[in-house]
Amino acid sequence: MNIIKSLKENSFADNEISKESLLHEITNCKACLLHQTRNNAVPGTGPIPCKIMLIGEGPGEKEDSLGEPFVGRSGKLLSQMLTDNGIKREDIFITNIVKCRPPGNRDPQKEEKKACQNHLIKQILMVKPSILVLVGSPSMKFVLDNKLTITKSRGEWLYEQVRYMDQPLAIMPLFHPSYLLRFSSKEAGKPRWLTAGDIQEIKKKRDEKIDDHY
Ligand code: SF4
């Protein structure tokens, strides 16, 4: 099922998307082979409900050992950049497309992402974000079901009407922090500088959004 399409429809009953049932479902999930090699499933962290929800691709080694998303080197850079640009990490809900680490940090396969997507849809319906941040190209392509490039799409707002709120959901793709670790120059026009500006835009959007479902 397409992620955005399923957010427009009544895809799941309310009793299927409680925090406890979803946590149990994810930590006990064996719907794809990644369950065989995980140390910990990484469901996600953050307040529920929450205005900003951030979605990456999948857990790495550190995330797998701690059961928390974005806690390795690139996660630390992301947290620092969020803080530097006015967003506290603890104020956003952070998760990934797949909840279990692909062995050797390989990319998650198409079937693994498909197997895990109902967890993600339920999480979005549970967290009810008004802003969705898609971190990295695979996350953007999977959630939006498109073939756009991250270079062209990052920093651009897209809007989709979803069933859990009156205003459209605002969606922004961002460069992945692992890419920013490789290209670390803060010079104007470089990826890191662009991402700092994108986070400031997200903060601005969060501050101006007054939603009745929080
Ligand atoms: Fe289940 Fe997702 Fe983990 Fe696969 S990656 S076992 S679908 S929770």
CSV table of C-alpha atoms and ligand atoms in Angstrom, one decimal:
chain,number,residue,atom,x,y,z
A,1,MET,CA,0.0,0.0,0.0
A,2,ASN,CA,1.3,3.5,-0.9
A,3,ILE,CA,2.2,5.3,2.3
A,4,ILE,CA,0.6,8.7,1.5
A,5,LYS,CA,-2.5,7.1,0.0
A,6,SER,CA,-3.0,5.0,3.1
A,7,LEU,CA,-2.7,8.2,5.2
A,8,LYS,CA,-5.7,9.6,3.2
A,9,GLU,CA,-7.8,6.6,3.9
A,10,ASN,CA,-9.1,4.8,7.0
A,11,SER,CA,-6.4,2.1,6.6
A,12,PHE,CA,-6.3,1.0,10.2
A,13,ALA,CA,-8.8,0.9,13.1
A,14,ASP,CA,-7.9,3.0,16.1
A,15,ASN,CA,-7.3,-0.1,18.3
A,16,GLU,CA,-4.6,-1.2,15.9
A,17,ILE,CA,-2.5,1.9,16.4
A,18,SER,CA,-2.1,2.3,20.2
A,19,LYS,CA,1.4,2.9,21.4
A,20,GLU,CA,1.6,-0.3,23.4
A,21,SER,CA,0.2,-2.6,20.7
A,22,LEU,CA,2.5,-1.1,18.1
A,23,LEU,CA,5.6,-1.4,20.2
A,24,HIS,CA,4.7,-5.0,20.9
A,25,GLU,CA,4.0,-5.7,17.3
A,26,ILE,CA,7.4,-4.2,16.1
A,27,THR,CA,9.6,-5.7,18.8
A,28,ASN,CA,8.1,-9.2,18.2
A,29,CYS,CA,7.8,-8.9,14.4
A,30,LYS,CA,9.2,-11.6,12.2
A,31,ALA,CA,7.7,-10.5,8.9
A,32,CYS,CA,11.0,-10.3,7.1
A,33,LEU,CA,14.4,-12.0,7.5
A,34,LEU,CA,15.9,-9.0,9.2
A,35,HIS,CA,14.5,-10.3,12.5
A,36,GLN,CA,17.0,-13.2,12.4
A,37,THR,CA,20.1,-10.9,12.6
A,38,ARG,CA,18.8,-8.0,14.8
A,39,ASN,CA,19.9,-7.5,18.4
A,40,ASN,CA,17.1,-5.1,19.0
A,41,ALA,CA,14.3,-3.8,16.9
A,42,VAL,CA,14.4,0.0,16.7
A,43,PRO,CA,10.7,1.2,16.8
A,44,GLY,CA,11.4,4.9,17.2
A,45,THR,CA,11.5,7.5,19.9
A,46,GLY,CA,9.8,10.8,20.7
A,47,PRO,CA,6.6,12.3,22.1
A,48,ILE,CA,3.1,11.1,20.9
A,49,PRO,CA,1.4,13.0,19.4
A,50,CYS,CA,4.1,15.2,17.9
A,51,LYS,CA,4.3,18.1,15.4
A,52,ILE,CA,7.4,16.9,13.7
A,53,MET,CA,8.1,13.3,12.6
A,54,LEU,CA,11.4,12.4,11.0
A,55,ILE,CA,11.9,9.2,9.0
A,56,GLY,CA,15.3,7.7,8.0
A,57,GLU,CA,16.0,4.5,6.1
A,58,GLY,CA,17.1,1.9,8.7
A,59,PRO,CA,19.0,1.3,11.9
A,60,GLY,CA,22.8,1.0,11.9
A,61,GLU,CA,25.1,-0.9,14.2
A,62,LYS,CA,24.8,1.5,17.2
A,63,GLU,CA,21.1,1.8,16.8
A,64,ASP,CA,20.8,-2.0,16.7
A,65,SER,CA,22.8,-2.4,19.9
A,66,LEU,CA,20.8,0.3,21.8
A,67,GLY,CA,17.4,-0.1,20.2
A,68,GLU,CA,17.2,3.7,19.5
A,69,PRO,CA,17.2,5.5,16.1
A,70,PHE,CA,19.9,7.9,14.9
A,71,VAL,CA,22.4,7.5,17.8
A,72,GLY,CA,25.5,6.7,15.8
A,73,ARG,CA,27.9,9.3,14.3
A,74,SER,CA,25.4,10.5,11.7
A,75,GLY,CA,22.7,10.6,14.3
A,76,LYS,CA,24.8,12.7,16.6
A,77,LEU,CA,25.5,15.2,13.7
A,78,LEU,CA,21.7,15.3,13.0
A,79,SER,CA,21.0,16.0,16.7
A,80,GLN,CA,23.6,18.7,16.8
A,81,MET,CA,22.3,20.4,13.7
A,82,LEU,CA,18.8,20.3,14.9
A,83,THR,CA,19.8,21.9,18.2
A,84,ASP,CA,22.0,24.5,16.5
A,85,ASN,CA,19.0,25.5,14.4
A,86,GLY,CA,16.4,25.7,17.1
A,87,ILE,CA,14.8,22.3,17.2
A,88,LYS,CA,15.3,20.0,20.3
A,89,ARG,CA,15.7,16.4,19.3
A,90,GLU,CA,13.5,15.3,22.2
A,91,ASP,CA,10.6,17.4,20.7
A,92,ILE,CA,10.5,15.3,17.5
A,93,PHE,CA,9.5,11.7,16.9
A,94,ILE,CA,12.3,9.8,15.0
A,95,THR,CA,12.0,6.5,13.3
A,96,ASN,CA,13.0,4.6,10.1
A,97,ILE,CA,11.4,2.8,7.2
A,98,VAL,CA,12.7,-0.6,8.5
A,99,LYS,CA,12.9,-1.2,12.2
A,100,CYS,CA,15.6,-3.9,12.1
A,101,ARG,CA,19.2,-3.4,11.0
A,102,PRO,CA,20.2,-4.8,7.6
A,103,PRO,CA,23.3,-6.9,8.2
A,104,GLY,CA,26.6,-5.1,7.5
A,105,ASN,CA,24.7,-1.9,7.1
A,106,ARG,CA,23.6,-2.8,3.5
A,107,ASP,CA,20.6,-1.0,2.1
A,108,PRO,CA,17.2,-2.5,3.1
A,109,GLN,CA,15.8,-4.5,0.2
A,110,LYS,CA,12.5,-3.7,-1.4
A,111,GLU,CA,10.7,-6.7,0.1
A,112,GLU,CA,12.0,-5.7,3.6
A,113,LYS,CA,10.7,-2.2,3.2
A,114,LYS,CA,7.3,-3.5,2.0
A,115,ALA,CA,7.1,-5.9,4.9
A,116,CYS,CA,7.7,-3.1,7.4
A,117,GLN,CA,5.6,-0.4,5.9
A,118,ASN,CA,2.4,-1.0,7.9
A,119,HIS,CA,4.4,-0.3,11.0
A,120,LEU,CA,5.3,3.0,9.6
A,121,ILE,CA,1.8,3.9,8.4
A,122,LYS,CA,0.4,3.0,11.9
A,123,GLN,CA,3.2,5.1,13.5
A,124,ILE,CA,2.4,8.2,11.4
A,125,LEU,CA,-1.3,7.7,12.2
A,126,MET,CA,-0.4,7.4,15.9
A,127,VAL,CA,2.1,10.4,16.1
A,128,LYS,CA,-0.1,12.6,13.9
A,129,PRO,CA,2.6,14.9,12.7
A,130,SER,CA,1.8,18.1,10.9
A,131,ILE,CA,5.4,18.1,9.5
A,132,LEU,CA,7.1,15.0,8.0
A,133,VAL,CA,10.8,15.2,7.5
A,134,LEU,CA,12.2,12.5,5.1
A,135,VAL,CA,15.9,12.0,5.7
A,136,GLY,CA,17.9,10.9,2.7
A,137,SER,CA,17.0,9.8,-0.8
A,138,PRO,CA,15.7,6.2,0.0
A,139,SER,CA,13.3,7.5,2.7
A,140,MET,CA,12.0,10.2,0.3
A,141,LYS,CA,11.5,7.8,-2.6
A,142,PHE,CA,9.8,5.2,-0.5
A,143,VAL,CA,7.4,7.4,1.4
A,144,LEU,CA,6.5,9.6,-1.6
A,145,ASP,CA,6.7,6.7,-4.1
A,146,ASN,CA,8.5,8.9,-6.6
A,147,LYS,CA,11.8,9.0,-8.5
A,148,LEU,CA,12.8,12.6,-7.6
A,149,THR,CA,16.4,13.3,-6.7
A,150,ILE,CA,17.3,14.4,-3.2
A,151,THR,CA,19.5,17.2,-4.6
A,152,LYS,CA,16.5,18.8,-6.3
A,153,SER,CA,13.9,18.0,-3.7
A,154,ARG,CA,15.6,18.8,-0.4
A,155,GLY,CA,14.4,21.9,1.2
A,156,GLU,CA,11.2,22.0,-0.8
A,157,TRP,CA,7.8,21.7,0.8
A,158,LEU,CA,5.2,19.2,-0.5
A,159,TYR,CA,1.7,19.2,0.8
A,160,GLU,CA,-0.7,16.2,1.2
A,161,GLN,CA,-4.2,16.2,2.7
A,162,VAL,CA,-4.3,13.3,5.2
A,163,ARG,CA,-7.2,12.0,7.2
A,164,TYR,CA,-6.1,12.8,10.7
A,165,MET,CA,-6.1,16.6,10.5
A,166,ASP,CA,-7.8,19.5,8.6
A,167,GLN,CA,-4.7,21.2,7.3
A,168,PRO,CA,-2.4,19.5,4.8
A,169,LEU,CA,0.6,17.5,6.0
A,170,ALA,CA,3.8,19.5,5.2
A,171,ILE,CA,6.6,17.2,3.9
A,172,MET,CA,10.2,18.1,3.5
A,173,PRO,CA,13.1,15.9,2.3
A,174,LEU,CA,16.5,16.5,3.9
A,175,PHE,CA,20.1,15.4,3.0
A,176,HIS,CA,21.0,12.4,5.1
A,177,PRO,CA,23.5,13.2,7.9
A,178,SER,CA,25.9,10.4,6.7
A,179,TYR,CA,26.2,12.4,3.4
A,180,LEU,CA,26.9,15.5,5.5
A,181,LEU,CA,29.7,13.6,7.3
A,182,ARG,CA,31.3,13.0,4.0
A,183,PHE,CA,30.9,16.5,2.8
A,184,SER,CA,31.5,18.5,6.0
A,185,SER,CA,32.3,22.0,4.7
A,186,LYS,CA,30.0,24.6,6.2
A,187,GLU,CA,30.7,27.0,3.3
A,188,ALA,CA,27.7,28.8,1.9
A,189,GLY,CA,26.0,26.7,-0.8
A,190,LYS,CA,27.5,23.4,0.4
A,191,PRO,CA,25.2,20.5,1.6
A,192,ARG,CA,25.8,21.2,5.3
A,193,TRP,CA,25.0,24.9,4.9
A,194,LEU,CA,21.9,24.1,2.8
A,195,THR,CA,20.7,21.6,5.5
A,196,ALA,CA,21.1,24.1,8.3
A,197,GLY,CA,18.8,26.4,6.2
A,198,ASP,CA,16.3,23.6,5.7
A,199,ILE,CA,16.1,22.9,9.4
A,200,GLN,CA,15.5,26.6,10.0
A,201,GLU,CA,12.6,26.4,7.5
A,202,ILE,CA,11.2,23.4,9.4
A,203,LYS,CA,11.4,25.3,12.7
A,204,LYS,CA,9.6,28.3,11.1
A,205,LYS,CA,6.9,26.0,9.8
A,206,ARG,CA,6.5,24.3,13.2
A,207,ASP,CA,6.2,27.7,14.9
A,208,GLU,CA,3.6,29.0,12.5
A,209,LYS,CA,1.5,25.8,12.5
A,210,ILE,CA,-1.5,25.9,14.8
A,211,ASP,CA,-3.2,22.5,14.7
A,212,ASP,CA,-6.3,21.5,16.5
A,213,HIS,CA,-5.3,17.9,17.0
A,214,TYR,CA,-2.5,18.5,19.6
B,1,SF4,FE1,9.4,-6.8,11.0
B,1,SF4,FE2,10.2,-4.6,10.0
B,1,SF4,FE3,11.9,-6.0,11.5
B,1,SF4,FE4,11.3,-6.9,9.1
B,1,SF4,S1,12.4,-5.0,9.6
B,1,SF4,S2,11.3,-8.1,11.0
B,1,SF4,S3,9.1,-6.2,8.9
B,1,SF4,S4,10.0,-5.0,12.2
